[in-house]
CSV table of C-alpha atoms and ligand atoms in Angstrom, one decimal:
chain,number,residue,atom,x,y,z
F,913,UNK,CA,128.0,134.7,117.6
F,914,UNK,CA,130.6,132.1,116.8
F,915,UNK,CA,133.8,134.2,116.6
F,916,UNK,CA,132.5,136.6,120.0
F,917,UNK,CA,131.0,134.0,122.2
F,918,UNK,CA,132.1,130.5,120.1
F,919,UNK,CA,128.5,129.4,120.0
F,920,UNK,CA,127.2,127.6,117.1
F,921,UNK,CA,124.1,129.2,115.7
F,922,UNK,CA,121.8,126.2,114.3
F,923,UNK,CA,119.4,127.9,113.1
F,924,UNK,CA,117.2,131.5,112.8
F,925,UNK,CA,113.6,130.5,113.0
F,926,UNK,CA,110.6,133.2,113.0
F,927,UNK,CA,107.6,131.8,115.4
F,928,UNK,CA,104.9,133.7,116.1
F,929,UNK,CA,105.6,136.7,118.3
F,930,UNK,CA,109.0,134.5,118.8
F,931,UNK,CA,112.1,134.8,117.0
F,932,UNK,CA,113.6,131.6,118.2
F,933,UNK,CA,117.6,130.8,118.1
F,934,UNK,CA,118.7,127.2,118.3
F,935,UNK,CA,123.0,126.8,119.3
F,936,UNK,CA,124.8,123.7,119.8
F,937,UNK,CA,125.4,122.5,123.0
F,938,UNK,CA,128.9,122.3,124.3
F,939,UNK,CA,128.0,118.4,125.4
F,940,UNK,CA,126.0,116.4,123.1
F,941,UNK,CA,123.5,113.5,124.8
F,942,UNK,CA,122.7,110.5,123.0
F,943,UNK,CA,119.4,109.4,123.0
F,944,UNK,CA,118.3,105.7,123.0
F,945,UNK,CA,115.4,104.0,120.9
F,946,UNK,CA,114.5,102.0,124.1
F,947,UNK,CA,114.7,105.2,126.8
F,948,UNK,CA,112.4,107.0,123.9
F,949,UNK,CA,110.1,103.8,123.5
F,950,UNK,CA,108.7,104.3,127.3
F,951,UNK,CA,106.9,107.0,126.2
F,952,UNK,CA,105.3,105.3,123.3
F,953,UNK,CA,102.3,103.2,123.4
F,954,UNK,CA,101.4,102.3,120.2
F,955,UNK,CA,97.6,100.9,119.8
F,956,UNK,CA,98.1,96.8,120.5
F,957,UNK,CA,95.0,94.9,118.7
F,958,UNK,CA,94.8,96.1,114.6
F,959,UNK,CA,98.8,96.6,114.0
F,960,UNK,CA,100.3,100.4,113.6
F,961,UNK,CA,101.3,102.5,110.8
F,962,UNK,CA,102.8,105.3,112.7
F,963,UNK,CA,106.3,105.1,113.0
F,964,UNK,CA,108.6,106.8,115.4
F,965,UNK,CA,111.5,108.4,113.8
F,966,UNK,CA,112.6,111.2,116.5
F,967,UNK,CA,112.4,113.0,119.3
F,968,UNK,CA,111.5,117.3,118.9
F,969,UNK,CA,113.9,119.3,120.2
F,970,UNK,CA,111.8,122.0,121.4
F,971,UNK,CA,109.7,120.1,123.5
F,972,UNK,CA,111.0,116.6,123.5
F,973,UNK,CA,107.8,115.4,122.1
F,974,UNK,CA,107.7,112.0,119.5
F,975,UNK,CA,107.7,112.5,116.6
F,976,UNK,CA,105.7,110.6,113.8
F,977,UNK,CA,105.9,109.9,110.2
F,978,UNK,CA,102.6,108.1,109.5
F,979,UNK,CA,101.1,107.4,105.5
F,980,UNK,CA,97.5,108.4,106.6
F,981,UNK,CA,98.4,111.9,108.9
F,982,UNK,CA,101.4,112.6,106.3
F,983,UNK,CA,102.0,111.4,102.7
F,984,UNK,CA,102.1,107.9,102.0
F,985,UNK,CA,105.9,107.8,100.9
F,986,UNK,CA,109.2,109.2,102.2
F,987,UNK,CA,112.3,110.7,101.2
F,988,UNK,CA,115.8,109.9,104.0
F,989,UNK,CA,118.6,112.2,102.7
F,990,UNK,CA,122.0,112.9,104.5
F,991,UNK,CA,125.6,113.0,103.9
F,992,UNK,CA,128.1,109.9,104.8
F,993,UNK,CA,127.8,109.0,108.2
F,994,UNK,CA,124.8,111.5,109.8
F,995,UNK,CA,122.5,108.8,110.6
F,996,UNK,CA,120.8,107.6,107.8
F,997,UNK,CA,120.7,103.8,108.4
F,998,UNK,CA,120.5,104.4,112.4
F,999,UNK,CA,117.0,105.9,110.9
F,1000,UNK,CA,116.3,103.1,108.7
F,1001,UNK,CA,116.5,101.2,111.7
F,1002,UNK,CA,114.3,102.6,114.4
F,1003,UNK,CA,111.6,102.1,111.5
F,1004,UNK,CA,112.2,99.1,110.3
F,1005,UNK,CA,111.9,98.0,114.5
F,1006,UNK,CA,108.7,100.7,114.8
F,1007,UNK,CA,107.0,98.8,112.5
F,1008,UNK,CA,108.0,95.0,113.7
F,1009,UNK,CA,107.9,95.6,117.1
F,1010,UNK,CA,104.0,97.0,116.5
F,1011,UNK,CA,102.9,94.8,114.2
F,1012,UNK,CA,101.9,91.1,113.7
F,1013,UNK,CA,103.5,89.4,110.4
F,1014,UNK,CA,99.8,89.7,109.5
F,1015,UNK,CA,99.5,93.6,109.7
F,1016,UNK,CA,102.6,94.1,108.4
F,1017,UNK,CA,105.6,93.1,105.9
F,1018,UNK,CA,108.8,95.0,105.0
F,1019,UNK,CA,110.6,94.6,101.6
F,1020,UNK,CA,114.6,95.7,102.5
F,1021,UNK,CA,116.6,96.5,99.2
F,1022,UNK,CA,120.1,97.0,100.9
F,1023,UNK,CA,122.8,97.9,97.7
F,1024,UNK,CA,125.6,97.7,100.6
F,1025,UNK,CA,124.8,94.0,101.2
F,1026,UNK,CA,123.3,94.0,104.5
F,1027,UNK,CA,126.5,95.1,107.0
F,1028,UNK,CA,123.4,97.5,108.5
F,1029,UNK,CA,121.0,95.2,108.6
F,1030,UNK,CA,121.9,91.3,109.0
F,1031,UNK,CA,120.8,91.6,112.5
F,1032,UNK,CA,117.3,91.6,111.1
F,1033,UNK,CA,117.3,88.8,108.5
F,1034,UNK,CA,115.3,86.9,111.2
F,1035,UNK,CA,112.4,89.1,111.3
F,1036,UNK,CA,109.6,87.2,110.2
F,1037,UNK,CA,107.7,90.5,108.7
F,1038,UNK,CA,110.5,90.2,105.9
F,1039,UNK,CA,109.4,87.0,103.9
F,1040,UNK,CA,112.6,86.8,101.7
F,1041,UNK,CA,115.0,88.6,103.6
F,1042,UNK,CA,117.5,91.1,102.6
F,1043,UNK,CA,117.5,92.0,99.0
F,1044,UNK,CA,121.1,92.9,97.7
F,1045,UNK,CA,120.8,92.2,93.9
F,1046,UNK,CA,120.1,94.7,91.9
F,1047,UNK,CA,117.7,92.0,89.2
F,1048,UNK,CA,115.7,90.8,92.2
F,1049,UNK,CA,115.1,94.3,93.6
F,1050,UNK,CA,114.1,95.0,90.0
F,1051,UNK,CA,111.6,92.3,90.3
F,1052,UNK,CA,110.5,93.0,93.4
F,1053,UNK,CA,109.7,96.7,92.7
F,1054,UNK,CA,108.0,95.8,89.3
F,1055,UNK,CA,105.8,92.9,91.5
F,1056,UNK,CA,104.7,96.1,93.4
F,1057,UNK,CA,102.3,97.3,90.7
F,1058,UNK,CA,100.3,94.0,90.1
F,1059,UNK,CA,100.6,93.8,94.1
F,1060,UNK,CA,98.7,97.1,93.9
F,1061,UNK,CA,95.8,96.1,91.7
F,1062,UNK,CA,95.5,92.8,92.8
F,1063,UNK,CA,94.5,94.7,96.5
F,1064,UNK,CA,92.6,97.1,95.3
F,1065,UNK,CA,90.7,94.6,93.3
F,1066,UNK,CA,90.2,93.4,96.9
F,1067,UNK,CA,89.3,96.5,98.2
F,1068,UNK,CA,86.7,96.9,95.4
F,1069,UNK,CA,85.1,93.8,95.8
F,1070,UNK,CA,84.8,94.1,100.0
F,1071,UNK,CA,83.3,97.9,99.5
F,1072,UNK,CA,86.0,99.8,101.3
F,1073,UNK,CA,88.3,102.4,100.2
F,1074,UNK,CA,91.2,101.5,101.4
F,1075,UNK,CA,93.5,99.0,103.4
F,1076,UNK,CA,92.8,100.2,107.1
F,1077,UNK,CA,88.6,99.9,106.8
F,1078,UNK,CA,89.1,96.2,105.0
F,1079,UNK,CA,91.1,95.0,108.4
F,1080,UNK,CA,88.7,96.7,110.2
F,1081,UNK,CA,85.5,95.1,108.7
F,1082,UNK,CA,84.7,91.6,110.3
F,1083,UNK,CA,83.2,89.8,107.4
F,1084,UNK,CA,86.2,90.9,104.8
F,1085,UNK,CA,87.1,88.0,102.2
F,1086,UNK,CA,90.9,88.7,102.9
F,1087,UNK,CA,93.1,91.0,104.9
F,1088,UNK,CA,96.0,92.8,103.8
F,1089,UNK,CA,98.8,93.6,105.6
F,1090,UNK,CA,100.5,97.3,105.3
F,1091,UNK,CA,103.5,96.8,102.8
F,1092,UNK,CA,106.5,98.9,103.4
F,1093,UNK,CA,109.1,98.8,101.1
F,1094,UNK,CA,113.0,100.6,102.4
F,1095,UNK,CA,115.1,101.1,100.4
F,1096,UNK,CA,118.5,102.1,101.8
F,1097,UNK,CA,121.6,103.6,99.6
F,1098,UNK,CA,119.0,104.5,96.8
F,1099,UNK,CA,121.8,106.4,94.5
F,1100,UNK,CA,123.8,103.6,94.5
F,1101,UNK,CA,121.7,101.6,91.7
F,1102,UNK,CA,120.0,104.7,89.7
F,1103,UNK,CA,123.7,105.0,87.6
F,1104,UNK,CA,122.0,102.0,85.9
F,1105,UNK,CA,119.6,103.1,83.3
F,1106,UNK,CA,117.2,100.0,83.5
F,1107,UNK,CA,117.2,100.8,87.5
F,1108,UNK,CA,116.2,104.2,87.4
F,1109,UNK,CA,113.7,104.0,84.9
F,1110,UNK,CA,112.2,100.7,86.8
F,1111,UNK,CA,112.1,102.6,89.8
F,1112,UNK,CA,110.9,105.7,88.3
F,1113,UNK,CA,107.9,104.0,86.3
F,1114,UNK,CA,106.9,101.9,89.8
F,1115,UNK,CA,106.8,104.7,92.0
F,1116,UNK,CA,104.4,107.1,89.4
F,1117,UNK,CA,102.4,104.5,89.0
F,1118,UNK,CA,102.4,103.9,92.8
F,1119,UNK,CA,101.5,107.4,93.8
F,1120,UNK,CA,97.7,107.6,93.3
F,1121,UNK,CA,96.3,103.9,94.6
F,1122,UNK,CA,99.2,103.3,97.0
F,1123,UNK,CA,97.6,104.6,99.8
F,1124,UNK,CA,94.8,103.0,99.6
F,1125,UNK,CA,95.9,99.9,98.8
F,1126,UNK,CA,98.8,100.2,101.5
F,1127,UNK,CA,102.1,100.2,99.7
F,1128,UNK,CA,104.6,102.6,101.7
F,1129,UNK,CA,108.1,104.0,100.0
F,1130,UNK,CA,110.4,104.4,102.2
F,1131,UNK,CA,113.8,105.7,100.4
F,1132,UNK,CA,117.2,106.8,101.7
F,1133,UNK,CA,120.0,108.6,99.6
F,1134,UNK,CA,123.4,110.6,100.5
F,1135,UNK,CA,122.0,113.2,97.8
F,1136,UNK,CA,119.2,113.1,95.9
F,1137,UNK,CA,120.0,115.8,93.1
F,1138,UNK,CA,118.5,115.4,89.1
F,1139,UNK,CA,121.1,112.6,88.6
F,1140,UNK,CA,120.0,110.1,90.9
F,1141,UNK,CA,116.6,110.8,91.6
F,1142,UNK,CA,114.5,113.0,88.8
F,1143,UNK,CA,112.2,115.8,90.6
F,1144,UNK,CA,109.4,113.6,89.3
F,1145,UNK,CA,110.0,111.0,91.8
F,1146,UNK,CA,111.6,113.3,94.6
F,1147,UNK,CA,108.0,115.0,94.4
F,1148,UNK,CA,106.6,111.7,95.4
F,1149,UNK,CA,108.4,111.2,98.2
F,1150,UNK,CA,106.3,113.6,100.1
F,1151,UNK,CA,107.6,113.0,103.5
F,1152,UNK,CA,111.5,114.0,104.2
F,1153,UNK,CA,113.5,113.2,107.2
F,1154,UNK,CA,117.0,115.0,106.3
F,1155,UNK,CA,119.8,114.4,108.3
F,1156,UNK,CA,123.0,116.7,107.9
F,1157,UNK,CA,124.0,117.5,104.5
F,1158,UNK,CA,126.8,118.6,102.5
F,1159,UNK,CA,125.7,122.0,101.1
F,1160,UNK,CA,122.6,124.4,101.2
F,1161,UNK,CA,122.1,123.6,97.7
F,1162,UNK,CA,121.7,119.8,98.7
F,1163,UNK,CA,119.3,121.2,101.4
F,1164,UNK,CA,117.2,123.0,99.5
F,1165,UNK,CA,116.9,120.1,97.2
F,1166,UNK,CA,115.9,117.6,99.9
F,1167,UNK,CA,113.6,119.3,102.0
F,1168,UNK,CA,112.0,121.1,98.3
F,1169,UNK,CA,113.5,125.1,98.8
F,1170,UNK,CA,114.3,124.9,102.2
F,1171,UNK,CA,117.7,125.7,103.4
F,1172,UNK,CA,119.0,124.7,107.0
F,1173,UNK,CA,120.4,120.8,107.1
F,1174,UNK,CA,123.6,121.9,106.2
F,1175,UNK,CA,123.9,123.1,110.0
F,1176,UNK,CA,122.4,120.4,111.3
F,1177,UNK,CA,125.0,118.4,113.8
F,1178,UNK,CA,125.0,114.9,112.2
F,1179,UNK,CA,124.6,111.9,114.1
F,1180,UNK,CA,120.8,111.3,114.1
F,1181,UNK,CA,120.0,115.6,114.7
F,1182,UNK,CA,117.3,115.8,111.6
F,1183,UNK,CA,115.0,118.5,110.2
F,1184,UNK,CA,112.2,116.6,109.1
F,1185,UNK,CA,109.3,118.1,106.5
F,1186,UNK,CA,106.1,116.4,106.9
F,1187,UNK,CA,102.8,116.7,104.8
F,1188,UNK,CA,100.3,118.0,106.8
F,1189,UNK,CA,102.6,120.0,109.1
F,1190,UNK,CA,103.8,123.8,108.4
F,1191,UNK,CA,107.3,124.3,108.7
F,1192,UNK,CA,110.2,122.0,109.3
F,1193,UNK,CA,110.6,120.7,112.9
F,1194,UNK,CA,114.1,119.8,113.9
F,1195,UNK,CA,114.2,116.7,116.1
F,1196,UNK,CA,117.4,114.0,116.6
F,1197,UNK,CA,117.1,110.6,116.2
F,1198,UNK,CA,117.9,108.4,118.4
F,1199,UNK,CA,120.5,105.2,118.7
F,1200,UNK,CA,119.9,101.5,118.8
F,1201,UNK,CA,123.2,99.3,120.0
F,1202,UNK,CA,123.7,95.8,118.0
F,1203,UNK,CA,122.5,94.3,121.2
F,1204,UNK,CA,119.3,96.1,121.6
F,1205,UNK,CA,119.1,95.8,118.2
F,1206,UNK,CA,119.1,91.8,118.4
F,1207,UNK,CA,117.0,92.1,121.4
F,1208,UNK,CA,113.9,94.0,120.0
F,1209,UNK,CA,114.2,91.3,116.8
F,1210,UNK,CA,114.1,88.7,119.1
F,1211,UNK,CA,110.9,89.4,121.1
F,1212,UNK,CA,109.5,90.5,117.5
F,1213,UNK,CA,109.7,87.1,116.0
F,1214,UNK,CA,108.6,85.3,119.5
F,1215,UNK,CA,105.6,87.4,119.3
F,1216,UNK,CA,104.7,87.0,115.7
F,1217,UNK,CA,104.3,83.3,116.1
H,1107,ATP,N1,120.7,108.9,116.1
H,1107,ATP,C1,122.0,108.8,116.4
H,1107,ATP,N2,122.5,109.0,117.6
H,1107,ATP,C2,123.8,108.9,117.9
H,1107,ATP,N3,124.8,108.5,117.0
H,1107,ATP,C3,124.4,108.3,115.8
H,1107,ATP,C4,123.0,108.4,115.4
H,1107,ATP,N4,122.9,108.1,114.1
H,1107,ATP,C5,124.1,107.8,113.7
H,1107,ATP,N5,125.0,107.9,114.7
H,1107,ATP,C6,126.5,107.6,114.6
H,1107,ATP,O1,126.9,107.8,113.3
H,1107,ATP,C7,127.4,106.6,112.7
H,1107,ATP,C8,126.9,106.5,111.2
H,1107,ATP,O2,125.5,106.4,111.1
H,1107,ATP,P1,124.8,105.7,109.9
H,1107,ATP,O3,125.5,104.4,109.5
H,1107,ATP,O4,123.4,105.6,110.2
H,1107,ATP,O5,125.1,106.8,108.8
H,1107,ATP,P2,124.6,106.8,107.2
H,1107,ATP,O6,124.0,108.1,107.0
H,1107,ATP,O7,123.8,105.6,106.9
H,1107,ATP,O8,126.0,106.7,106.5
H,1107,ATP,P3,126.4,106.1,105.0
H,1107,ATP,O9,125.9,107.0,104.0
H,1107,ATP,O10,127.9,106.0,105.0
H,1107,ATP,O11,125.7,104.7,105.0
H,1107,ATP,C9,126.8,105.5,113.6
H,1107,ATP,O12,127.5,104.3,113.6
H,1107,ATP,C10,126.7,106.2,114.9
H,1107,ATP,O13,128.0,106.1,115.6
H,1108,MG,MG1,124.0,104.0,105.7
C-alpha cells in the first residue's frame, strides 16, 4: 500500500463481519480540549470521576477513563514528544474543571520541575502544589497507605463500601474527596533503588482497598520495560492510554501483548486499553494552548471558592 499508492496503513483490525483498515490522512486536524468539551456534560452536583482523555476515531465519540467503569489506576506510555504531558493535561483540567476542592484533590509528582505544568500551581485541588523532589514524592507516596486506612476506617465506621456511597449518604461523619495522584516522567526516579522499591511497595499495597477508599494512580513513562517499572506494578496499572512508541516490542509491553502503537502518528493519536472494554480503541487526544490552559485554571479556582 505504501510503496503502490503511498498510503500509510495504521493498522489491520478484524471487526465482526468487518475487516477494517485505518491509513493516515494526507492533512492532519488538530483537535481542541475546548471544541471537544461542548459535547461533554459532566454530572454538576456530587463532583466526577470520569475523565476525558480522547476523542474515537471511528465514530468521534468521547472517550473515558473512569476508576469505577475501568480499573482504578492507569498506565500513560509514549516515546519523546507523542503527547504524553498534553494527556496529563486534559486530566489534570477533566478533573478540576468538574470537581469542587471538596470532591476532588490531585497530588502532581513532576521529575522535570514543572515546565509542563506551572500554569497549574494555582489550582486549589492541589494543596501543596507541584512536587519536584524526589524525598517529598517519597513521602508523599508512603503518606498514601496510612491515607488509605485512615478512609477506610471511615468507610467502615459510616457502613458503606466505598468513597462514592459515603458522599452520597446525608448523615456521613466526614466526606472524602477522590484522590488522584499523576505522576508524570515516572522512569526518571525508578534508577534510584529507594524510589522504585517505595513506589513499588505503595502501589501493591494500594491495589486491593484503593478503589474503595478513592486513591487513583495515574502514571506516565517514555517506556515502561522490567527496568523501570517491574511487571508487578505495570499489572496494576490496569488502564493504558499509549501514545506512539518506539518499537513493537515497547508496544506489546505497554498495552500487555498487544502490538500496534508503534504505527500510531504521535501527537496526541493514542490506542487506549481499558478494563472493561474488549479490544484497543484508537482515539487522538486533543490540544490545550497555554492560554486556554490558564483560562480553564482560572474559572476552576473562581469556582472552587
Ligand atoms: N493531542 C495533541 N494534539 C496536537 N499536538 C500535540 C498533542 N499532543 C502533543 N502534541 C504536540 O507534541 C508536543 C509534545 O507533546 P508532549 O510534551 O505532551 O510530549 P511528551 O510525550 O510529554 O514528551 P516528553 O517525553 O519529551 O516529555 C506538544 O508540544 C505539541 O506540539
Ligand atoms: Mg512530557
Amino acid at each position: 500500500m505504501l510503496t503502490t499508492h503511498s498510503l500509510n496503513v495504521i493498522s489491520v483490525r478484524p471487526e465482526p463481519g468487518v475487516v477494517s483498515i485505518s491509513i493516515e490522512r494526507p492533512q492532519r486536524q488538530t483537535l481542541h480540549t475546548l471544541d471537544v468539551w461542548q459535547q461533554w456534560s459532566p454530572p454538576a452536583a456530587d463532583g466526577n470521576h470520569r475523565l476525558l482523555v480522547a476523542v474515537k476515531e471511528d465514530d468521534s465519540s468521547l472517550v473515558f477513563v473512569s476508576p469505577t467503569d475501568n480499573a482504578p489506576h492507569t498506565l500513560i506510555a509514549g516515546s519523546t514528544g507523542s503527547g504524553k504531558s498534553v494527556l496529563m493535561q486534559n486530566i489534570i483540567l477533566s478533573i478540576a474543571c468538574t470537581n469542587t476542592p471538596e470532591q476532588a484533590r490531585i497530588i502532581l509528582i513532576d521529575p522535570k520541575m514543572g515546565v509542563d505544568y506551572f500554569a497549574f500551581e494555582g489550582l486549589p485541588h492541589l494543596g501543596d502544589g507541584i512536587i519536584e523532589e524526589q524525598e517529598h514524592a517519597i513521602e508523599t507516596l508512603n503518606g498514601l497507605i496510612e491515607e488509605m486506612n485512615r478512609r477506610y476506617s471511615i468507610i467502615k465506621a459510616n457502613r458503606c463500601s466505598n468513597v462514592f456511597e459515603l458522599n452520597r449518604k446525608s448523615d456521613a461523619t466526614e466526606r472524602l474527596p477522590c484522590l488522584w495522584v499523576i505522576h508524570d516522567e515516572f522512569a526518571e526516579w525508578m534508577m534510584t533503588e529507594t524510589y522504585s522499591q517505595t513506589v513499588a511497595n505503595v502501589v501493591s499495597r494500594l491495589t486491593v482497598k484503593a478503589r474503595a477508599a478513592g486513591i487513583f494512580l495515574i502514571f506516565a513513562a517514555q517506556r515502561p520495560d522490567n527496568q523501570v517499572m517491574p511487571m508487578q506494578l505495570r499489572s496494576n496499572l490496569g488502564n493504558r492510554l499509549i501514545l506512539r512508541v518506539d518499537s513493537e516490542g515497547t508496544s506489546e509491553i505497554a498495552l500487555g501483548g498487544e502490538k500496534g502503537a508503534e504505527r500510531l502518528l504521535g501527537r496526541g493519536h493514542m490506542a487506549a486499553k481499558l478494563e472493561g472494554h474488549m479490544g484497543l480503541i484508537y482515539c487522538q487526544v486533543p490540544m490545550l494552548s497555554s492560554t486556554e490552559i490558564a483560562q480553564m485554571v482560572a474559572a476552576a479556582s473562581s469556582t472552587a471558592k
